[in-house]
RNA sequence: CGGGGCGUAGCGCAGUCUGGUUAGCGCGCUUGGUUCGGGACCAAGAGGUCGCCAGUUCAAAUCUGGCCGCCCCGACCA
């Protein structure tokens, strides 16, 4: 086979592209900067949607849909927001063969159009809170794009909530971040650091931004989800006020939050190996794939047995039976490994005779013979083991590459090897920017669980009360 | 936008420097057969405006000019 995956050690970013292409997650499109998400990739996205949508609904959120086009004037209403987004917006100037009276922005995010509607819907404290989410596509005209990680158009969910008080909105923003954390860790088996973004790194238009940050295998950071407390910024911009219980007229407090198809990129770079993708069982669209192995003389009995196993597994798992005649088993093994299916179920004539199957772990390639009578429980146990071990492996990787550093020279040296650095920072944007300029490292976030610790800013030496996480990032 | 690389069959490439028969190779694809416990083998086939446009020349994939596109690395971002 000509198509090989570039080893990670040789060129990590080529490895990434090879995996995306060869696992058939996505393909380059005729439109520059855009990608086609192929069925294998979209199935993962659907799985992500399914899990998150359930969590959103369980916490009182509902789905809705707002227009793709946003009047230019709306975009311009919130000062910081415009400034943050204007340069990367696609703008429609013509429609129906004529120039439009007012240009329409293709949404880079929907705060403005949503808050223009919230103005109509909110009068009283009785109308609050509004907890709306939408699954949508957005467009940001990026200069440099990479499959899943940064494309001109991408899919995401964006939650937009309205609350009577700051406390309530703050609580919402934090609740969602916790949903993102548990999703990342419990489903994607991807350890994340939860924390607050610095003033410099926060969302354009937010008062506070929170994020989950993950470490990829090349030790670069990837922001995997964000949640914002928007304060009254959009309420003021769109004049959204309500009369409270106490009779006072007040501005509404807002949040917004989102995760995108970028999570698929995170998945690849957290678990993949030189053979291809590895999908954690809880997020895998297909958890087991059965590969029958037959000779002409054993064909019927192997296939019949395989179908029986398939019907059994199907009761409880997402399973595929690969009974294609035109490919040999070895070819199929490789193909399913590239696609990252957690468990391969091998069934040959010898297994049929012994009334067993052979389970093969994708992550370790370990082969485990299992009698048919214990198949269901063993499969479940093994999926669980794989899920846990992927998380542990990723967590170990992160721990081994995270360093507490108090000296700027050392900071630069350690960073060169690739790492997360826990260092003191005085809180000034100037230091943050200088460090970024000199080292390309940014403050990923200020972790919620950091220890109170007095120290000196890694850059200027001014007093600091705790460490923040620095890293080079995607 | 700056730097680097590349456009020749569906994919990966050779051929270009030094212009000259029907433009090759591997993989894939089609048909038939044998195979099948880690990317099978044999045989016969199909498939090309050599990125586009001009120019030089008896003759251009090959030389010249312009344009377009893509990938990688930097300034912006989820």
Coordinates of C-alpha atoms (C1' of nucleotides) in Angstrom, one line a residue:
Chain A
X1 CA 0.0 0.0 0.0
X2 CA 1.4 3.3 -1.0
X3 CA -0.5 5.4 1.5
X4 CA 1.5 5.5 4.6
X5 CA 1.1 7.7 7.6
X6 CA 4.1 9.9 8.4
X7 CA 5.4 8.9 11.8
X8 CA 4.8 11.5 14.5
X9 CA 8.5 11.7 15.3
X10 CA 9.2 12.7 11.8
X11 CA 6.7 15.5 11.3
X12 CA 3.9 15.9 13.7
X13 CA 1.8 18.2 11.5
X14 CA 2.1 15.9 8.5
X15 CA 1.1 13.0 10.7
X16 CA -2.0 14.9 11.7
X17 CA -3.0 15.7 8.2
X18 CA -2.3 12.1 7.1
X19 CA -4.5 10.7 9.8
X20 CA -7.4 13.0 9.0
X21 CA -7.2 12.1 5.3
X22 CA -6.5 8.4 5.6
X23 CA -9.1 7.8 8.4
X24 CA -11.4 9.6 6.0
X25 CA -12.5 12.1 8.6
X26 CA -12.4 15.0 6.2
X27 CA -11.1 16.1 2.9
X28 CA -9.9 19.4 1.3
X29 CA -12.7 21.2 -0.5
X30 CA -12.7 23.2 -3.7
X31 CA -13.1 26.3 -1.5
X32 CA -9.9 27.5 0.0
X33 CA -9.8 27.2 3.8
X34 CA -12.9 25.1 3.9
X35 CA -13.2 21.3 4.4
X36 CA -15.6 18.6 3.7
X37 CA -16.4 16.6 6.8
X38 CA -16.7 13.0 5.6
X39 CA -19.0 10.4 7.1
X40 CA -16.3 9.0 9.5
X41 CA -15.7 12.5 10.8
X42 CA -19.3 13.6 10.9
X43 CA -20.2 10.4 12.8
X44 CA -17.8 11.6 15.6
X45 CA -19.4 15.0 15.5
X46 CA -22.9 13.5 15.8
X47 CA -21.7 11.5 18.8
X48 CA -20.3 14.7 20.4
X49 CA -23.6 16.5 19.7
X50 CA -25.6 13.6 21.1
X51 CA -23.8 13.6 24.4
X52 CA -23.5 17.4 24.9
X53 CA -27.1 18.0 23.7
X54 CA -28.3 15.7 26.4
X55 CA -26.2 17.4 29.0
X56 CA -27.5 20.8 27.9
X57 CA -31.1 19.6 28.0
X58 CA -30.6 18.1 31.5
X59 CA -29.5 21.5 32.7
X60 CA -32.6 23.3 31.4
X61 CA -31.4 24.4 28.0
X62 CA -33.4 24.3 24.8
X63 CA -32.4 24.5 21.1
X64 CA -33.3 27.1 18.6
X65 CA -32.0 28.5 15.4
X66 CA -31.1 32.0 14.4
X67 CA -30.2 33.4 10.9
X68 CA -26.9 32.9 9.2
X69 CA -26.9 36.6 8.1
X70 CA -26.5 39.5 10.5
X71 CA -27.1 43.1 9.5
X72 CA -23.9 45.1 9.5
X73 CA -25.4 47.6 12.0
X74 CA -25.9 44.8 14.5
X75 CA -22.3 43.8 14.4
X76 CA -21.3 47.4 15.1
X77 CA -23.3 47.9 18.2
X78 CA -20.9 46.4 20.7
X79 CA -17.6 48.2 20.4
X80 CA -15.2 45.5 21.5
X81 CA -17.1 42.8 19.7
X82 CA -16.9 44.6 16.3
X83 CA -13.2 45.3 16.8
X84 CA -12.6 41.6 17.6
X85 CA -14.5 40.2 14.7
X86 CA -14.7 42.7 11.9
X87 CA -11.4 41.7 10.3
X88 CA -12.3 38.1 10.0
X89 CA -15.9 38.4 8.7
X90 CA -17.3 37.5 5.4
X91 CA -19.8 40.1 4.2
X92 CA -22.6 39.6 1.6
X93 CA -23.0 42.8 -0.4
X94 CA -25.3 41.5 -3.2
X95 CA -28.5 39.5 -3.4
X96 CA -31.1 38.9 -6.0
X97 CA -28.8 40.5 -8.5
X98 CA -28.7 43.8 -6.8
X99 CA -26.5 45.5 -4.3
X100 CA -28.0 45.3 -0.8
X101 CA -29.0 48.4 1.1
X102 CA -27.2 47.1 4.1
X103 CA -24.5 44.5 3.9
X104 CA -25.1 41.3 5.7
X105 CA -22.4 39.6 7.7
X106 CA -22.1 35.9 7.7
X107 CA -22.2 35.1 11.4
X108 CA -18.8 34.6 13.0
X109 CA -20.9 34.1 16.2
X110 CA -24.4 35.0 17.0
X111 CA -24.5 37.3 20.0
X112 CA -25.7 40.3 18.1
X113 CA -28.6 38.8 16.3
X114 CA -29.7 36.8 19.3
X115 CA -29.6 39.8 21.6
X116 CA -31.6 41.8 19.0
X117 CA -34.3 39.1 19.5
X118 CA -33.9 38.9 23.3
X119 CA -34.9 42.6 23.4
X120 CA -38.2 41.6 22.0
X121 CA -38.7 38.6 24.3
X122 CA -37.6 40.0 27.6
X123 CA -39.8 42.4 29.6
X124 CA -40.0 41.1 33.1
X125 CA -38.0 39.0 35.5
X126 CA -40.6 36.4 34.8
X127 CA -39.2 36.0 31.3
X128 CA -35.8 35.1 32.7
X129 CA -33.7 33.1 32.5
X130 CA -33.6 32.3 28.8
X131 CA -31.4 29.3 28.2
X132 CA -31.0 28.8 24.4
X133 CA -28.5 26.8 22.5
X134 CA -28.0 26.5 18.8
X135 CA -26.1 24.0 16.7
X136 CA -24.9 25.9 13.7
X137 CA -22.1 26.7 11.3
X138 CA -20.1 29.9 11.5
X139 CA -17.6 31.6 9.3
X140 CA -14.3 33.3 10.3
X141 CA -12.0 34.3 7.5
X142 CA -8.8 32.8 8.8
X143 CA -5.5 33.5 7.2
X144 CA -4.1 30.1 7.8
X145 CA -6.3 27.0 8.1
X146 CA -5.8 23.4 9.2
X147 CA -8.3 20.6 9.0
X148 CA -10.7 20.7 12.0
X149 CA -8.4 22.9 14.0
X150 CA -9.0 26.1 12.1
X151 CA -11.1 26.3 9.0
X152 CA -13.0 29.2 7.5
X153 CA -16.3 27.6 8.1
X154 CA -16.8 25.3 11.1
X155 CA -19.6 23.6 13.0
X156 CA -20.2 24.3 16.6
X157 CA -22.8 24.8 19.3
X158 CA -23.3 28.3 20.8
X159 CA -25.2 28.8 24.0
X160 CA -26.7 32.2 24.7
X161 CA -28.3 32.8 28.0
X162 CA -30.0 35.7 29.7
X163 CA -30.2 36.2 33.4
X164 CA -31.5 38.6 36.0
X165 CA -28.4 38.8 38.0
X166 CA -24.6 38.6 37.7
X167 CA -24.5 35.8 40.2
X168 CA -26.9 33.7 38.2
X169 CA -25.1 34.4 34.9
X170 CA -21.7 33.6 36.5
X171 CA -23.1 30.4 37.8
X172 CA -24.3 29.5 34.4
X173 CA -21.0 30.2 32.7
X174 CA -19.3 28.0 35.3
X175 CA -21.9 25.3 35.1
X176 CA -21.3 25.0 31.3
X177 CA -17.6 25.0 31.7
X178 CA -18.0 22.0 34.1
X179 CA -20.1 20.3 31.4
X180 CA -17.3 20.8 29.0
X181 CA -14.7 19.5 31.4
X182 CA -16.6 16.4 32.2
X183 CA -17.4 15.8 28.5
X184 CA -13.7 16.2 27.6
X185 CA -12.4 14.0 30.4
X186 CA -15.2 11.4 30.8
X187 CA -16.1 10.9 27.1
X188 CA -13.1 12.1 25.1
X189 CA -10.6 10.8 27.7
X190 CA -8.9 14.1 27.3
X191 CA -7.6 15.7 30.5
X192 CA -8.2 19.5 30.6
X193 CA -7.2 22.4 32.7
X194 CA -10.2 24.6 33.6
X195 CA -9.6 28.2 34.4
X196 CA -10.1 31.9 33.5
X197 CA -8.6 33.6 30.5
X198 CA -6.5 36.7 30.9
X199 CA -7.9 40.1 30.0
X200 CA -5.8 39.9 26.8
X201 CA -7.0 36.5 25.7
X202 CA -10.7 36.8 26.6
X203 CA -13.5 36.8 24.1
X204 CA -14.2 40.2 22.3
X205 CA -17.2 41.5 24.3
X206 CA -16.9 39.4 27.4
X207 CA -16.3 40.5 30.9
X208 CA -14.7 37.1 31.8
X209 CA -13.9 34.1 29.7
X210 CA -13.3 30.6 31.0
X211 CA -11.7 27.8 29.1
X212 CA -10.7 24.2 29.1
X213 CA -7.2 23.7 27.8
X214 CA -5.7 20.4 26.7
X215 CA -2.2 19.3 25.9
X216 CA -1.6 17.7 22.6
X217 CA 1.0 15.1 22.0
X218 CA 3.4 17.7 20.6
X219 CA 3.1 19.5 23.9
X220 CA 1.2 22.4 22.4
X221 CA -2.0 23.6 24.1
X222 CA -5.4 23.5 22.5
X223 CA -8.3 25.5 23.7
X224 CA -11.1 23.0 23.5
X225 CA -14.0 24.9 24.8
X226 CA -14.9 28.4 26.2
X227 CA -17.6 29.9 28.3
X228 CA -18.1 33.6 28.8
X229 CA -19.8 35.8 31.3
X230 CA -20.7 38.8 29.1
X231 CA -22.0 41.0 31.8
X232 CA -24.4 43.7 30.6
X233 CA -22.3 44.4 27.5
X234 CA -24.8 43.0 24.9
X235 CA -27.8 44.0 27.0
X236 CA -26.6 47.6 26.9
X237 CA -25.7 47.4 23.2
X238 CA -29.2 46.1 22.3
X239 CA -31.1 47.8 25.1
X240 CA -32.3 44.7 26.7
X241 CA -33.9 45.6 30.1
X242 CA -36.4 44.0 32.4
X243 CA -38.4 45.1 35.4
X244 CA -37.3 43.1 38.4
X245 CA -39.4 42.0 41.4
X246 CA -38.4 45.1 43.2
X247 CA -39.9 47.3 40.5
X248 CA -36.5 48.5 39.2
X249 CA -35.6 48.4 35.5
X250 CA -32.3 46.6 35.0
X251 CA -30.1 45.3 32.3
X252 CA -30.0 41.6 31.6
X253 CA -26.8 39.6 32.3
X254 CA -25.6 37.4 29.6
X255 CA -23.4 34.3 29.0
X256 CA -22.3 32.6 25.8
X257 CA -20.4 29.4 25.4
X258 CA -19.3 27.0 22.7
X259 CA -17.4 24.0 21.5
X260 CA -16.7 23.2 17.9
X261 CA -15.6 20.6 15.4
X262 CA -12.2 21.5 16.7
X263 CA -12.8 18.9 19.3
X264 CA -12.2 16.3 16.6
X265 CA -8.8 17.7 16.0
X266 CA -8.2 17.5 19.8
X267 CA -9.3 13.9 19.8
X268 CA -6.8 13.0 17.0
X269 CA -3.9 14.8 18.7
X270 CA -4.6 13.4 22.1
X271 CA -4.9 9.7 21.4
X272 CA -3.7 9.0 17.8
X273 CA -0.6 6.9 17.1
X274 CA 1.6 6.1 14.1
X275 CA -1.0 3.6 13.0
X276 CA -3.7 6.2 12.9
X277 CA -6.7 7.4 14.9
X278 CA -7.6 6.0 18.3
X279 CA -11.2 6.8 19.4
X280 CA -12.1 6.5 23.1
X281 CA -15.0 3.9 23.3
X282 CA -17.5 6.3 24.8
X283 CA -17.3 8.6 21.9
X284 CA -16.7 6.0 19.2
X285 CA -19.4 5.8 16.6
X286 CA -18.3 2.2 16.1
X287 CA -17.0 0.5 19.2
X288 CA -16.2 -3.0 17.8
X289 CA -15.6 -4.3 14.4
X290 CA -15.9 -8.0 13.6
X291 CA -13.4 -9.3 11.1
X292 CA -14.1 -12.9 10.0
X293 CA -11.2 -15.0 8.7
X294 CA -12.1 -17.9 6.5
X295 CA -10.8 -20.3 3.9
X296 CA -13.0 -21.6 1.1
X297 CA -13.8 -24.7 3.2
X298 CA -14.6 -22.9 6.4
X299 CA -16.3 -19.9 4.9
X300 CA -19.9 -20.8 5.7
X301 CA -19.3 -21.8 9.3
X302 CA -17.1 -18.8 10.1
X303 CA -19.6 -16.4 8.5
X304 CA -22.6 -17.9 10.3
X305 CA -20.7 -17.8 13.6
X306 CA -19.7 -14.2 12.9
X307 CA -23.3 -13.2 12.2
X308 CA -24.4 -14.7 15.5
X309 CA -21.7 -12.8 17.4
X310 CA -22.7 -9.7 15.5
X311 CA -26.4 -10.0 16.5
X312 CA -25.4 -10.6 20.1
X313 CA -23.0 -7.6 20.3
X314 CA -25.5 -5.4 18.6
X315 CA -27.8 -5.7 21.5
X316 CA -25.5 -3.5 23.6
X317 CA -22.8 -2.0 21.5
X318 CA -22.2 -0.1 18.3
X319 CA -20.7 -2.8 16.2
X320 CA -19.9 -3.5 12.6
X321 CA -19.4 -6.8 10.7
X322 CA -16.9 -6.5 8.0
X323 CA -17.8 -9.5 5.8
X324 CA -16.5 -8.0 2.5
X325 CA -15.2 -10.7 0.3
X326 CA -12.8 -8.7 -1.8
X327 CA -10.4 -7.8 1.0
X328 CA -8.1 -10.1 3.0
X329 CA -8.2 -9.9 6.8
X330 CA -4.8 -8.2 7.1
X331 CA -6.0 -5.4 4.9
X332 CA -9.1 -5.0 7.0
X333 CA -7.1 -5.0 10.3
X334 CA -5.0 -2.1 9.0
X335 CA -8.0 -0.2 7.7
X336 CA -9.9 -0.3 11.0
X337 CA -6.8 0.6 12.9
X338 CA -6.4 3.7 10.9
X339 CA -10.0 4.6 11.7
X340 CA -9.4 4.1 15.4
X341 CA -12.1 1.5 16.2
X342 CA -11.4 0.6 19.9
X343 CA -11.8 -3.2 19.6
X344 CA -11.4 -5.6 16.7
X345 CA -13.2 -8.9 17.0
X346 CA -11.3 -11.6 15.1
X347 CA -13.2 -14.8 14.2
X348 CA -11.4 -17.6 12.4
X349 CA -12.2 -21.3 12.0
X350 CA -10.2 -22.2 15.1
X351 CA -12.3 -19.7 17.1
X352 CA -15.5 -21.2 15.8
X353 CA -14.4 -24.7 16.9
X354 CA -13.5 -23.4 20.3
X355 CA -16.7 -21.3 20.6
X356 CA -14.7 -18.2 21.2
X357 CA -13.6 -14.9 19.6
X358 CA -10.4 -12.9 19.8
X359 CA -10.7 -9.3 21.0
X360 CA -7.9 -7.0 20.0
X361 CA -7.3 -3.7 21.7
X362 CA -6.7 -0.8 19.3
X363 CA -4.6 1.1 21.9
X364 CA -2.2 -1.7 22.9
X365 CA -2.9 -4.2 20.1
X366 CA -3.2 -6.8 22.9
X367 CA -5.1 -10.0 21.8
X368 CA -7.5 -11.5 24.2
X369 CA -9.4 -14.8 23.5
X370 CA -12.9 -14.8 25.0
X371 CA -15.4 -17.6 25.2
X372 CA -18.8 -16.7 23.7
X373 CA -20.5 -17.2 27.0
X374 CA -18.5 -14.3 28.5
X375 CA -18.3 -12.1 25.5
X376 CA -20.8 -9.4 26.5
X377 CA -19.3 -8.7 29.9
X378 CA -15.7 -9.0 28.7
X379 CA -16.4 -6.6 25.8
X380 CA -17.9 -4.1 28.2
X381 CA -15.1 -4.4 30.6
X382 CA -12.5 -4.1 27.9
X383 CA -14.1 -0.9 26.4
X384 CA -14.1 0.5 29.9
X385 CA -10.5 -0.4 30.4
X386 CA -9.5 1.2 27.1
X387 CA -11.5 4.4 28.0
X388 CA -9.7 4.6 31.4
X389 CA -6.3 3.8 30.1
X390 CA -6.5 6.4 27.3
X391 CA -7.3 9.0 29.9
X392 CA -4.5 7.9 32.2
X393 CA -2.0 7.8 29.4
X394 CA -2.9 11.4 28.3
X395 CA -2.9 12.6 31.9
X396 CA 0.6 11.1 32.5
X397 CA 1.8 12.7 29.3
X398 CA 0.6 16.1 30.5
X399 CA 2.0 15.7 34.0
X400 CA 5.4 14.6 32.6
X401 CA 5.5 17.7 30.5
X402 CA 4.3 20.3 32.9
X403 CA 6.9 22.2 34.9
X404 CA 7.0 24.7 37.6
X405 CA 9.5 27.3 36.5
X406 CA 10.6 30.5 38.3
X407 CA 13.4 31.7 36.1
X408 CA 12.8 33.3 32.8
X409 CA 15.9 31.8 31.2
X410 CA 14.8 28.3 32.3
X411 CA 11.3 29.2 31.1
X412 CA 12.7 29.7 27.6
X413 CA 14.8 26.5 27.6
X414 CA 12.0 24.3 28.9
X415 CA 9.6 25.8 26.4
X416 CA 11.8 24.8 23.5
X417 CA 11.3 21.2 24.3
X418 CA 7.6 21.7 24.4
X419 CA 5.8 22.0 27.7
X420 CA 3.2 23.5 29.9
X421 CA 4.8 25.9 32.3
X422 CA 3.4 26.9 35.6
X423 CA 4.9 30.3 36.5
X424 CA 4.1 33.4 38.4
X425 CA 2.6 36.3 36.6
X426 CA 2.0 39.8 38.0
X427 CA -1.3 40.2 36.2
X428 CA -0.1 42.9 33.7
X429 CA -0.9 42.6 30.0
X430 CA 2.5 44.1 29.2
X431 CA 4.4 41.2 30.7
X432 CA 2.1 38.8 29.0
X433 CA 2.6 40.4 25.6
X434 CA 6.4 40.6 26.0
X435 CA 6.6 36.9 26.9
X436 CA 4.4 36.1 23.9
X437 CA 6.6 38.2 21.7
X438 CA 9.9 36.7 23.0
X439 CA 8.8 33.1 23.4
X440 CA 5.6 32.6 21.4
X441 CA 4.1 31.2 24.6
X442 CA 0.7 32.6 25.8
X443 CA -1.1 32.3 29.1
X444 CA -3.5 29.4 28.5
X445 CA -5.5 30.2 31.5
X446 CA -5.5 31.0 35.2
X447 CA -6.4 27.6 36.7
X448 CA -9.4 27.5 39.1
X449 CA -7.5 25.0 41.3
X450 CA -4.2 26.8 41.6
X451 CA -2.7 27.2 45.0
X452 CA -2.4 30.5 46.7
X453 CA 1.3 31.1 46.6
X454 CA 3.3 34.3 46.8
X455 CA 6.0 34.6 44.2
X456 CA 7.5 36.9 41.6
X457 CA 6.4 37.5 38.1
X458 CA 8.5 35.4 35.7
X459 CA 9.1 38.4 33.5
X460 CA 9.2 41.6 35.7
X461 CA 9.7 40.3 39.2
X462 CA 6.7 42.1 40.6
X463 CA 4.7 40.2 43.3
X464 CA 2.2 37.5 42.3
X465 CA -0.3 35.5 44.2
X466 CA -0.3 32.4 42.1
X467 CA 0.8 30.5 39.0
X468 CA -0.7 30.6 35.6
X469 CA -0.3 28.1 32.7
X470 CA 2.0 29.2 29.8
X471 CA 2.3 27.2 26.6
X472 CA 2.6 27.5 22.9
X473 CA -0.8 27.0 21.5
X474 CA -2.7 26.0 18.4
Chain B
rC1 C1' 0.9 39.5 3.3
rG2 C1' 6.3 37.6 3.9
rG3 C1' 9.5 32.9 3.4
rG4 C1' 9.8 27.7 1.5
rG5 C1' 7.9 23.7 -1.6
rC6 C1' 4.7 21.8 -5.3
rG7 C1' 1.1 21.5 -9.7
rU8 C1' 2.3 15.3 -15.3
rA9 C1' -4.0 9.3 -15.0
rG10 C1' -8.2 8.8 -8.9
rC11 C1' -3.6 9.0 -5.4
rG12 C1' 1.9 9.2 -4.9
rC13 C1' 5.8 10.2 -8.2
rA14 C1' 9.7 9.9 -12.5
rG15 C1' 10.6 12.6 -17.0
rU16 C1' 12.0 19.2 -17.2
rC17 C1' 18.6 20.9 -16.1
rU18 C1' 20.6 19.3 -21.9
rG19 C1' 13.3 20.7 -26.4
rG20 C1' 12.8 15.6 -30.7
rU21 C1' 9.1 8.5 -31.6
rU22 C1' 2.9 6.0 -29.5
rA23 C1' 4.6 10.6 -21.9
rG24 C1' 6.4 6.3 -18.1
rC25 C1' 6.3 3.8 -13.0
rG26 C1' 4.0 2.2 -8.2
rC27 C1' -0.7 2.0 -5.8
rG28 C1' -5.8 2.2 -6.8
rC29 C1' -9.8 1.0 -10.5
rU30 C1' -12.4 -2.9 -14.2
rU31 C1' -12.9 -8.2 -15.8
rG32 C1' -11.6 -13.4 -15.0
rG33 C1' -9.3 -17.0 -11.9
rU34 C1' -6.6 -18.7 -7.5
rU35 C1' -6.4 -16.8 -2.4
rC36 C1' -7.9 -15.3 2.9
rG37 C1' -5.1 -15.8 11.4
rG38 C1' -1.4 -8.7 9.9
rG39 C1' -2.0 -4.3 3.9
rA40 C1' -2.5 -11.6 -1.4
rC41 C1' -1.1 -13.4 -6.4
rC42 C1' -1.6 -14.2 -11.8
rA43 C1' -3.5 -12.7 -16.5
rA44 C1' -6.0 -9.2 -19.5
rG45 C1' -7.8 -4.1 -19.6
rA46 C1' -9.6 1.1 -18.8
rG47 C1' -7.8 5.7 -17.6
rG48 C1' -3.7 11.9 -19.6
rU49 C1' -6.3 19.2 -22.9
rC50 C1' 1.4 17.4 -18.7
rG51 C1' -2.5 23.8 -13.6
rC52 C1' -4.1 28.1 -17.1
rC53 C1' -2.8 31.9 -20.9
rA54 C1' 0.6 34.0 -24.1
rG55 C1' 5.5 33.8 -26.4
rU56 C1' 10.2 31.5 -28.6
rU57 C1' 10.9 27.2 -32.1
rC58 C1' 10.4 23.1 -37.8
rA59 C1' 9.1 20.9 -32.9
rA60 C1' 7.4 22.5 -25.9
rA61 C1' 5.6 18.4 -20.1
rU62 C1' 10.7 20.4 -21.0
rC63 C1' 12.8 27.2 -22.6
rU64 C1' 10.7 32.6 -21.5
rG65 C1' 6.8 35.8 -19.4
rG66 C1' 2.3 36.4 -16.9
rC67 C1' -1.6 34.3 -14.1
rC68 C1' -4.1 30.7 -11.0
rG69 C1' -4.3 27.0 -7.3
rC70 C1' -2.5 23.9 -3.2
rC71 C1' 0.7 22.4 1.0
rC72 C1' 4.3 23.7 4.9
rC73 C1' 6.5 27.7 8.1
rG74 C1' 5.7 33.0 10.3
rA75 C1' 2.0 37.9 11.7
rC76 C1' -4.5 36.7 13.5
rC77 C1' -7.9 33.0 15.9
rA78 C1' -12.2 28.4 18.5

